[in-house]
mmCIF file of C-alpha atoms in Angstrom:
data_model
loop_
_atom_site.group_PDB
_atom_site.id
_atom_site.type_symbol
_atom_site.label_atom_id
_atom_site.label_comp_id
_atom_site.label_asym_id
_atom_site.label_seq_id
_atom_site.Cartn_x
_atom_site.Cartn_y
_atom_site.Cartn_z
ATOM 1 C CA MET I 1 20.348 -52.072 244.193
ATOM 2 C CA SER I 2 22.241 -52.291 247.463
ATOM 3 C CA ALA I 3 24.371 -55.282 248.335
ATOM 4 C CA PRO I 4 23.048 -57.866 250.772
ATOM 5 C CA PRO I 5 24.250 -57.724 254.370
ATOM 6 C CA ASP I 6 27.676 -59.226 255.032
ATOM 7 C CA GLY I 7 27.531 -63.001 255.144
ATOM 8 C CA ARG I 8 23.987 -63.103 253.784
ATOM 9 C CA SER I 9 24.818 -65.175 250.683
ATOM 10 C CA ALA I 10 26.631 -67.829 252.718
ATOM 11 C CA TYR I 11 23.790 -67.894 255.252
ATOM 12 C CA VAL I 12 21.170 -68.360 252.534
ATOM 13 C CA ALA I 13 23.164 -71.163 250.910
ATOM 14 C CA GLN I 14 23.472 -72.957 254.255
ATOM 15 C CA GLN I 15 19.782 -72.486 255.000
ATOM 16 C CA LEU I 16 18.715 -73.825 251.609
ATOM 17 C CA ILE I 17 20.527 -77.069 252.408
ATOM 18 C CA SER I 18 19.215 -77.090 255.979
ATOM 19 C CA ASN I 19 15.623 -76.603 254.819
ATOM 20 C CA GLU I 20 15.849 -79.578 252.458
ATOM 21 C CA GLU I 21 17.045 -81.708 255.356
ATOM 22 C CA PHE I 22 14.362 -80.279 257.636
ATOM 23 C CA TRP I 23 11.563 -81.542 255.394
ATOM 24 C CA ARG I 24 13.238 -84.897 254.759
ATOM 25 C CA ARG I 25 13.013 -85.547 258.488
ATOM 26 C CA PHE I 26 9.232 -85.359 258.389
ATOM 27 C CA ALA I 27 7.273 -88.137 256.718
ATOM 28 C CA THR I 28 6.319 -85.667 254.004
ATOM 29 C CA GLU I 29 6.575 -81.983 253.151
ATOM 30 C CA PRO I 30 3.129 -80.407 253.359
ATOM 31 C CA ASP I 31 1.480 -79.199 250.166
ATOM 32 C CA VAL I 32 1.197 -75.456 250.728
ATOM 33 C CA ARG I 33 -0.362 -74.596 247.370
ATOM 34 C CA GLY I 34 -3.256 -72.242 247.921
ATOM 35 C CA ARG I 35 -2.803 -72.463 251.707
ATOM 36 C CA SER I 36 -2.078 -69.814 254.314
ATOM 37 C CA VAL I 37 1.110 -70.424 256.313
ATOM 38 C CA LEU I 38 2.677 -69.041 259.481
ATOM 39 C CA ASP I 39 6.451 -69.497 259.841
ATOM 40 C CA LEU I 40 7.117 -69.275 263.582
ATOM 41 C CA GLY I 41 10.666 -68.222 264.434
ATOM 42 C CA CYS I 42 11.322 -67.449 260.773
ATOM 43 C CA GLY I 43 14.754 -65.905 261.330
ATOM 44 C CA GLN I 44 15.945 -64.330 258.084
ATOM 45 C CA GLY I 45 13.043 -65.810 256.163
ATOM 46 C CA VAL I 46 14.640 -68.402 253.885
ATOM 47 C CA LEU I 47 12.102 -71.115 254.759
ATOM 48 C CA SER I 48 9.243 -68.614 254.444
ATOM 49 C CA ALA I 49 10.388 -67.724 250.932
ATOM 50 C CA ARG I 50 10.571 -71.410 250.009
ATOM 51 C CA MET I 51 6.934 -71.925 250.996
ATOM 52 C CA ALA I 52 5.802 -68.784 249.189
ATOM 53 C CA ARG I 53 7.677 -69.953 246.091
ATOM 54 C CA ALA I 54 5.954 -73.348 246.403
ATOM 55 C CA GLY I 55 2.569 -71.692 245.827
ATOM 56 C CA ALA I 56 1.244 -70.709 249.240
ATOM 57 C CA ALA I 57 -1.560 -68.166 249.064
ATOM 58 C CA ARG I 58 -0.138 -66.261 252.033
ATOM 59 C CA VAL I 59 2.979 -66.660 254.192
ATOM 60 C CA LEU I 60 3.625 -64.682 257.360
ATOM 61 C CA GLY I 61 7.068 -64.980 258.951
ATOM 62 C CA VAL I 62 7.174 -64.102 262.641
ATOM 63 C CA ASP I 63 10.233 -63.652 264.837
ATOM 64 C CA LEU I 64 11.227 -61.706 267.947
ATOM 65 C CA ASN I 65 14.648 -60.836 266.530
ATOM 66 C CA ARG I 66 14.478 -57.414 264.889
ATOM 67 C CA ARG I 67 17.778 -57.792 263.054
ATOM 68 C CA ALA I 68 16.686 -61.109 261.560
ATOM 69 C CA ILE I 69 13.415 -59.619 260.361
ATOM 70 C CA ALA I 70 15.238 -56.617 258.878
ATOM 71 C CA SER I 71 17.426 -59.055 256.938
ATOM 72 C CA ALA I 72 14.337 -60.991 255.836
ATOM 73 C CA HIS I 73 12.780 -57.785 254.492
ATOM 74 C CA HIS I 74 16.011 -56.997 252.644
ATOM 75 C CA HIS I 75 16.096 -60.477 251.138
ATOM 76 C CA LEU I 76 12.462 -60.191 250.052
ATOM 77 C CA GLU I 77 13.005 -56.799 248.451
ATOM 78 C CA HIS I 78 16.212 -57.654 246.605
ATOM 79 C CA SER I 79 15.984 -61.398 245.927
ATOM 80 C CA HIS I 80 12.263 -62.221 245.793
ATOM 81 C CA PRO I 81 10.343 -59.059 244.888
ATOM 82 C CA ASP I 82 7.782 -61.132 242.982
ATOM 83 C CA LEU I 83 6.779 -62.809 246.264
ATOM 84 C CA ALA I 84 5.890 -59.532 247.990
ATOM 85 C CA PRO I 85 2.125 -59.916 247.329
ATOM 86 C CA VAL I 86 1.997 -63.159 249.355
ATOM 87 C CA LEU I 87 5.008 -63.019 251.708
ATOM 88 C CA SER I 88 5.425 -60.719 254.694
ATOM 89 C CA TYR I 89 7.439 -60.582 257.899
ATOM 90 C CA VAL I 90 6.742 -59.079 261.293
ATOM 91 C CA VAL I 91 8.527 -58.700 264.625
ATOM 92 C CA ALA I 92 5.908 -60.026 267.031
ATOM 93 C CA ASP I 93 4.950 -62.468 269.732
ATOM 94 C CA VAL I 94 2.298 -64.797 268.291
ATOM 95 C CA ALA I 95 0.094 -63.938 271.280
ATOM 96 C CA THR I 96 -0.352 -60.494 269.731
ATOM 97 C CA LEU I 97 -1.547 -61.801 266.359
ATOM 98 C CA PRO I 98 -5.294 -61.335 265.851
ATOM 99 C CA ASP I 99 -7.681 -64.225 265.285
ATOM 100 C CA ASP I 100 -8.136 -63.201 261.657
ATOM 101 C CA GLU I 101 -4.503 -64.233 261.058
ATOM 102 C CA ALA I 102 -5.601 -67.902 261.396
ATOM 103 C CA VAL I 103 -3.763 -70.144 258.950
ATOM 104 C CA ASP I 104 -3.923 -73.628 257.452
ATOM 105 C CA ILE I 105 -0.340 -74.560 258.319
ATOM 106 C CA ILE I 106 2.155 -73.469 260.966
ATOM 107 C CA VAL I 107 5.812 -74.361 260.500
ATOM 108 C CA SER I 108 8.423 -73.948 263.221
ATOM 109 C CA LYS I 109 12.061 -74.819 262.624
ATOM 110 C CA ASP I 110 14.559 -74.895 265.504
ATOM 111 C CA THR I 111 12.474 -72.711 267.793
ATOM 112 C CA PHE I 112 10.740 -74.834 270.436
ATOM 113 C CA GLU I 113 13.958 -75.478 272.388
ATOM 114 C CA HIS I 114 14.167 -71.722 273.037
ATOM 115 C CA VAL I 115 10.572 -71.086 274.172
ATOM 116 C CA GLU I 116 10.043 -70.212 277.833
ATOM 117 C CA ASP I 117 6.282 -70.905 278.055
ATOM 118 C CA LEU I 118 5.685 -73.849 275.734
ATOM 119 C CA ASP I 119 2.191 -74.536 277.087
ATOM 120 C CA GLY I 120 1.181 -70.945 276.402
ATOM 121 C CA LEU I 121 2.711 -71.034 272.924
ATOM 122 C CA LEU I 122 0.836 -74.211 271.998
ATOM 123 C CA ARG I 123 -2.440 -72.633 273.098
ATOM 124 C CA GLU I 124 -1.735 -69.641 270.873
ATOM 125 C CA LEU I 125 -0.847 -71.870 267.924
ATOM 126 C CA HIS I 126 -4.109 -73.755 268.418
ATOM 127 C CA ARG I 127 -5.915 -70.416 268.278
ATOM 128 C CA LEU I 128 -4.105 -69.426 265.096
ATOM 129 C CA LEU I 129 -4.837 -72.672 263.233
ATOM 130 C CA VAL I 130 -8.068 -73.180 261.331
ATOM 131 C CA PRO I 131 -9.946 -76.388 262.243
ATOM 132 C CA GLY I 132 -8.071 -79.242 260.617
ATOM 133 C CA GLY I 133 -4.906 -77.142 260.316
ATOM 134 C CA ARG I 134 -1.519 -78.621 261.165
ATOM 135 C CA LEU I 135 1.584 -77.598 263.049
ATOM 136 C CA TYR I 136 4.958 -78.928 261.850
ATOM 137 C CA ALA I 137 7.564 -78.387 264.558
ATOM 138 C CA GLY I 138 11.107 -79.657 264.172
ATOM 139 C CA PHE I 139 13.796 -78.614 266.622
ATOM 140 C CA SER I 140 17.347 -79.469 267.639
ATOM 141 C CA PRO I 141 19.643 -79.853 269.416
ATOM 142 C CA LEU I 142 17.746 -80.586 272.618
ATOM 143 C CA TYR I 143 19.446 -79.325 275.756
ATOM 144 C CA TYR I 144 20.669 -82.629 277.215
ATOM 145 C CA SER I 145 22.093 -83.928 273.920
ATOM 146 C CA PRO I 146 25.868 -83.746 273.263
ATOM 147 C CA PHE I 147 25.904 -80.128 272.091
ATOM 148 C CA GLY I 148 22.499 -79.048 273.321
ATOM 149 C CA ASP I 149 23.785 -75.804 274.792
ATOM 150 C CA HIS I 150 24.094 -74.497 271.196
ATOM 151 C CA GLY I 151 27.580 -73.347 272.131
ATOM 152 C CA ARG I 152 26.119 -70.670 274.399
ATOM 153 C CA ALA I 153 27.610 -72.085 277.598
ATOM 154 C CA ALA I 154 31.091 -72.068 275.997
ATOM 155 C CA LEU I 155 32.027 -75.363 277.643
ATOM 156 C CA LYS I 156 33.070 -77.046 274.356
ATOM 157 C CA VAL I 157 32.883 -80.570 275.809
ATOM 158 C CA PRO I 158 30.012 -82.882 274.771
ATOM 159 C CA TRP I 159 27.374 -83.269 277.506
ATOM 160 C CA ALA I 160 29.315 -81.060 279.942
ATOM 161 C CA HIS I 161 26.415 -78.603 280.202
ATOM 162 C CA ALA I 162 24.003 -81.534 280.669
ATOM 163 C CA VAL I 163 25.746 -83.086 283.666
ATOM 164 C CA LEU I 164 26.946 -79.978 285.460
ATOM 165 C CA PRO I 165 24.555 -78.089 287.772
ATOM 166 C CA ARG I 166 22.755 -75.367 285.862
ATOM 167 C CA PRO I 167 23.934 -72.546 288.141
ATOM 168 C CA LEU I 168 27.507 -73.588 287.383
ATOM 169 C CA VAL I 169 26.810 -73.701 283.626
ATOM 170 C CA VAL I 170 25.304 -70.208 283.751
ATOM 171 C CA ALA I 171 28.146 -68.896 285.902
ATOM 172 C CA TRP I 172 30.706 -70.275 283.456
ATOM 173 C CA ALA I 173 28.904 -68.665 280.496
ATOM 174 C CA ARG I 174 28.694 -65.394 282.410
ATOM 175 C CA TRP I 175 32.427 -65.450 283.053
ATOM 176 C CA ARG I 176 33.461 -66.533 279.546
ATOM 177 C CA LYS I 177 31.180 -64.145 277.676
ATOM 178 C CA ARG I 178 31.175 -61.258 280.137
ATOM 179 C CA GLU I 179 27.390 -61.092 279.980
ATOM 180 C CA PRO I 180 25.049 -60.741 283.003
ATOM 181 C CA PHE I 181 23.417 -64.167 282.595
ATOM 182 C CA ARG I 182 21.340 -65.210 285.598
ATOM 183 C CA CYS I 183 19.615 -68.379 284.397
ATOM 184 C CA LEU I 184 19.435 -70.774 281.470
ATOM 185 C CA LEU I 185 16.685 -68.745 279.817
ATOM 186 C CA ASP I 186 19.096 -65.812 279.643
ATOM 187 C CA LEU I 187 21.124 -68.037 277.316
ATOM 188 C CA GLY I 188 18.006 -68.498 275.178
ATOM 189 C CA LEU I 189 17.445 -72.129 276.190
ATOM 190 C CA ASN I 190 14.542 -73.714 278.065
ATOM 191 C CA GLY I 191 16.383 -76.920 279.017
ATOM 192 C CA LEU I 192 13.352 -79.179 278.468
ATOM 193 C CA THR I 193 13.737 -82.934 278.147
ATOM 194 C CA PRO I 194 12.041 -85.046 275.452
ATOM 195 C CA ALA I 195 9.554 -86.244 278.091
ATOM 196 C CA GLN I 196 8.709 -82.652 279.001
ATOM 197 C CA PHE I 197 8.149 -81.736 275.356
ATOM 198 C CA ARG I 198 5.859 -84.757 274.919
ATOM 199 C CA ALA I 199 3.923 -83.849 278.056
ATOM 200 C CA ALA I 200 3.410 -80.303 276.767
ATOM 201 C CA PHE I 201 2.137 -81.643 273.449
ATOM 202 C CA GLU I 202 -0.237 -83.982 275.277
ATOM 203 C CA ARG I 203 -1.561 -81.166 277.489
ATOM 204 C CA SER I 204 -2.182 -78.896 274.528
ATOM 205 C CA PRO I 205 -5.549 -78.643 272.742
ATOM 206 C CA LEU I 206 -3.842 -79.969 269.601
ATOM 207 C CA GLU I 207 -3.921 -83.629 268.574
ATOM 208 C CA ILE I 208 -0.591 -85.402 268.145
ATOM 209 C CA GLU I 209 -0.307 -87.069 264.745
ATOM 210 C CA GLU I 210 3.375 -87.937 264.813
ATOM 211 C CA ILE I 211 6.494 -87.501 266.919
ATOM 212 C CA ALA I 212 9.844 -88.721 265.583
ATOM 213 C CA TYR I 213 13.331 -88.512 267.056
ATOM 214 C CA ASN I 214 16.899 -88.275 265.797
ATOM 215 C CA ARG I 215 15.971 -88.398 262.132
ATOM 216 C CA GLY I 216 18.924 -88.029 259.792
ATOM 217 C CA ASP I 217 21.661 -90.111 258.192
ATOM 218 C CA LYS I 218 24.616 -89.320 260.451
ATOM 219 C CA PRO I 219 26.144 -92.454 262.041
ATOM 220 C CA LEU I 220 26.107 -90.862 265.501
ATOM 221 C CA LEU I 221 22.334 -90.436 265.271
ATOM 222 C CA ARG I 222 21.932 -94.176 264.756
ATOM 223 C CA VAL I 223 23.985 -94.876 267.874
ATOM 224 C CA LEU I 224 22.052 -92.307 269.901
ATOM 225 C CA SER I 225 18.730 -93.654 268.635
ATOM 226 C CA TRP I 226 19.676 -97.063 269.997
ATOM 227 C CA ALA I 227 20.747 -95.536 273.319
ATOM 228 C CA ARG I 228 17.616 -93.415 273.762
ATOM 229 C CA ARG I 229 15.457 -96.547 274.011
ATOM 230 C CA ARG I 230 16.870 -96.950 277.517
ATOM 231 C CA ARG I 231 14.730 -94.679 279.649
ATOM 232 C CA VAL I 232 17.635 -93.507 281.784
ATOM 233 C CA LEU I 233 19.510 -92.403 278.645
ATOM 234 C CA GLU I 234 16.662 -90.915 276.651
ATOM 235 C CA LYS I 235 17.224 -87.277 277.520
ATOM 236 C CA TYR I 236 20.975 -87.526 276.885
ATOM 237 C CA ALA I 237 20.598 -89.344 273.567
ATOM 238 C CA THR I 238 17.746 -87.389 271.965
ATOM 239 C CA VAL I 239 19.178 -84.740 269.677
ATOM 240 C CA SER I 240 16.047 -83.743 267.772
ATOM 241 C CA MET I 241 12.275 -84.017 267.698
ATOM 242 C CA TYR I 242 9.920 -83.698 264.723
ATOM 243 C CA ALA I 243 6.267 -83.375 265.642
ATOM 244 C CA VAL I 244 3.100 -82.969 263.617
ATOM 245 C CA LEU I 245 0.084 -81.732 265.581
ATOM 246 C CA ARG I 246 -3.408 -81.024 264.292
ATOM 247 C CA ARG I 247 -6.212 -78.768 265.422
ATOM 248 C CA PRO I 248 -9.347 -80.921 265.653
ATOM 249 C CA ASP I 249 -12.193 -80.114 263.267
#
């Protein structure tokens, strides 16, 4: 048996902790037993494996990152071979998935803040959910929050990316990283505000069951949650969103 890729064990350990926290921030973790599940933006597949281990009938992990999917396949083969009958991974845009891939549950962790066409994605997720199926989308940090550039702008000062003009942010990242960035999307960020995310959810054919913000036990989150009640501060003080949406029967 070959060894896992460098850093894989540490990554898995960190993700196991992160996944526990991810579900604590929703009102409840969905019961996946006997259900079909799509893990959107699955990365290296740690959350997908958790849901397969919890008794899902079928789990499909989807990501655009080929290296992440290769690592997920390696992890499945060497760490969870017993899950192979129910767990699979694919490099794909969900728009290319056929209608017969419709699932009971879609889970998306830390992906929505990177999506260019959120309206289009939500339409595709509606298509891929069975009637009554649910989407659980949790994502952070949002762009205008203290470190919402995910470190990709290399500014290293809280909120600096949020208050500086975007062309300047992109130019700085281009200079620091010696990469031909032209816009924020080249950094993998859509720069949407909480209000823009809510509006996209409301425009979608899915029904909103719940939207929560800044869930977690860090003291700073409590301060930011107080600040975000002021409309002028909301986009700067909203670090995370956790939304549950349902396809109508």
